[in-house]
């Protein structure tokens, strides 16, 4: 700091001596040229700053800027399953790891109300189906309180997911066939058990063939990677994240699609924050309306694996 002050002082002193060598008329001309330069620079700077700030907003045509992150590589870790890949193989296995509906109940932010009849297990595959209803069931109990127009399916994991000092790495993955037509809103995501955020969207289609990989951090910091998919409902695709401790408060989130790394985000203040894992087929809302009369969403081989420290 002292060196900086000395540098500024010497620069100003030299500038003063230099100006003293010019006449008043010459100095006035220099001042006018400098004023034009500063004004032009100010306008240019404003344009650049405005463009940079607009990049922080959620934008459907551009990905948000990502901070360059080098995740920590841990050693002496022991891997263990939190959710085994056969959790959909039987009702007994399902009940060991999963519950029906969202953790908070049957309603959320679309026009579908979750119903047990819309949740099925078939040959190791989870099938969530949505169908339009004619009965008047009122409005969703969750914001923005849309009128209920569908019955659909959602499940949430019983164990929560937390990155901590003792568990510095967790993998969450699964194979999905996800609908993408207007009015369908399938998701595979993590969200905070208390408050909000954190939120990590591993799979999210909102009425189009774009898969959104989103990281929400406090306050109002949103990172998004959007990937155009070719018929995501027709074939199985693997969606995955690997969460790693970065420092005393933050984590890194590595996003993968079909085992290809697509993005690395920072989860700000995510350390020691428990999260729920949810698979759901919501309808309409921000995915558009009217939605189809019915839709289906399939999942299999869901894995949650954690790595525990065995030594420092």
Short mmCIF file of N, CA and C in Angstrom, two decimals, residues 78-87 93 96-98 156-162 169-173 277 301-308:
data_model
loop_
_atom_site.label_atom_id
_atom_site.label_comp_id
_atom_site.label_asym_id
_atom_site.label_seq_id
_atom_site.Cartn_x
_atom_site.Cartn_y
_atom_site.Cartn_z
N UNK A 78 -12.89 -43.86 1.16
CA UNK A 78 -13.57 -45.14 1.05
C UNK A 78 -14.96 -44.92 0.48
N UNK A 79 -15.28 -45.61 -0.63
CA UNK A 79 -16.57 -45.43 -1.29
C UNK A 79 -17.62 -46.36 -0.70
N UNK A 80 -18.85 -45.85 -0.60
CA UNK A 80 -19.97 -46.67 -0.15
C UNK A 80 -21.26 -46.13 -0.75
N UNK A 81 -22.22 -47.03 -0.97
CA UNK A 81 -23.49 -46.62 -1.56
C UNK A 81 -24.39 -45.96 -0.53
N UNK A 82 -24.99 -44.86 -0.92
CA UNK A 82 -26.10 -44.27 -0.17
C UNK A 82 -27.41 -44.80 -0.74
N UNK A 83 -27.48 -44.87 -2.08
CA UNK A 83 -28.58 -45.53 -2.79
C UNK A 83 -27.96 -46.48 -3.80
N UNK A 84 -28.28 -47.76 -3.69
CA UNK A 84 -27.73 -48.78 -4.57
C UNK A 84 -28.45 -48.77 -5.92
N UNK A 85 -27.79 -49.26 -6.98
CA UNK A 85 -28.38 -49.19 -8.33
C UNK A 85 -29.61 -50.07 -8.53
N UNK A 86 -29.91 -50.96 -7.57
CA UNK A 86 -31.08 -51.85 -7.70
C UNK A 86 -32.28 -51.37 -6.89
N UNK A 87 -32.35 -50.08 -6.58
CA UNK A 87 -33.41 -49.59 -5.70
C UNK A 87 -34.80 -49.69 -6.33
N UNK A 93 -36.98 -52.99 -1.94
CA UNK A 93 -35.83 -52.12 -2.17
C UNK A 93 -36.25 -50.67 -2.33
N UNK A 96 -36.89 -49.04 0.94
CA UNK A 96 -35.67 -48.85 1.72
C UNK A 96 -35.03 -47.49 1.43
N UNK A 97 -35.16 -47.04 0.19
CA UNK A 97 -34.45 -45.83 -0.23
C UNK A 97 -35.35 -44.64 -0.57
N UNK A 98 -36.63 -44.90 -0.90
CA UNK A 98 -37.47 -43.85 -1.47
C UNK A 98 -38.81 -43.73 -0.76
N UNK A 156 -39.02 -39.09 -3.75
CA UNK A 156 -37.87 -38.42 -3.13
C UNK A 156 -37.11 -39.42 -2.28
N UNK A 157 -35.80 -39.25 -2.23
CA UNK A 157 -34.94 -40.19 -1.50
C UNK A 157 -35.09 -40.00 0.00
N UNK A 158 -35.05 -41.10 0.73
CA UNK A 158 -35.10 -41.03 2.20
C UNK A 158 -33.79 -40.50 2.77
N UNK A 159 -32.62 -41.04 2.36
CA UNK A 159 -31.37 -40.45 2.86
C UNK A 159 -31.11 -39.09 2.22
N UNK A 160 -30.60 -38.17 3.01
CA UNK A 160 -30.23 -36.86 2.47
C UNK A 160 -28.77 -36.89 2.01
N UNK A 161 -28.39 -35.86 1.28
CA UNK A 161 -27.06 -35.79 0.67
C UNK A 161 -26.35 -34.55 1.18
N UNK A 162 -25.16 -34.75 1.79
CA UNK A 162 -24.44 -33.64 2.40
C UNK A 162 -22.94 -33.78 2.15
N UNK A 169 -16.78 -36.05 -1.02
CA UNK A 169 -17.13 -36.33 -2.42
C UNK A 169 -18.37 -37.22 -2.48
N UNK A 170 -19.31 -36.87 -3.36
CA UNK A 170 -20.54 -37.64 -3.57
C UNK A 170 -20.86 -37.64 -5.06
N UNK A 171 -21.29 -38.80 -5.56
CA UNK A 171 -21.75 -38.93 -6.94
C UNK A 171 -23.24 -39.23 -6.94
N UNK A 172 -23.98 -38.56 -7.81
CA UNK A 172 -25.42 -38.80 -8.00
C UNK A 172 -25.64 -39.00 -9.50
N UNK A 173 -26.22 -40.14 -9.88
CA UNK A 173 -26.40 -40.40 -11.31
C UNK A 173 -27.61 -41.30 -11.54
N UNK A 277 -32.95 -35.52 -2.63
CA UNK A 277 -32.89 -35.93 -4.03
C UNK A 277 -34.31 -36.24 -4.49
N UNK A 301 -31.53 -47.43 -12.56
CA UNK A 301 -30.14 -47.48 -12.08
C UNK A 301 -29.70 -46.16 -11.44
N UNK A 302 -30.53 -45.65 -10.54
CA UNK A 302 -30.16 -44.45 -9.79
C UNK A 302 -29.08 -44.83 -8.78
N UNK A 303 -28.01 -44.06 -8.76
CA UNK A 303 -26.90 -44.32 -7.85
C UNK A 303 -26.58 -43.05 -7.07
N UNK A 304 -26.44 -43.22 -5.76
CA UNK A 304 -25.83 -42.18 -4.93
C UNK A 304 -24.70 -42.85 -4.18
N UNK A 305 -23.49 -42.37 -4.41
CA UNK A 305 -22.30 -42.96 -3.80
C UNK A 305 -21.51 -41.87 -3.09
N UNK A 306 -21.08 -42.15 -1.88
CA UNK A 306 -20.28 -41.16 -1.14
C UNK A 306 -18.90 -41.72 -0.86
N UNK A 307 -17.93 -40.81 -0.73
CA UNK A 307 -16.56 -41.16 -0.40
C UNK A 307 -16.22 -40.57 0.96
N UNK A 308 -15.92 -41.45 1.89
CA UNK A 308 -15.63 -41.03 3.26
C UNK A 308 -14.12 -41.01 3.50
#
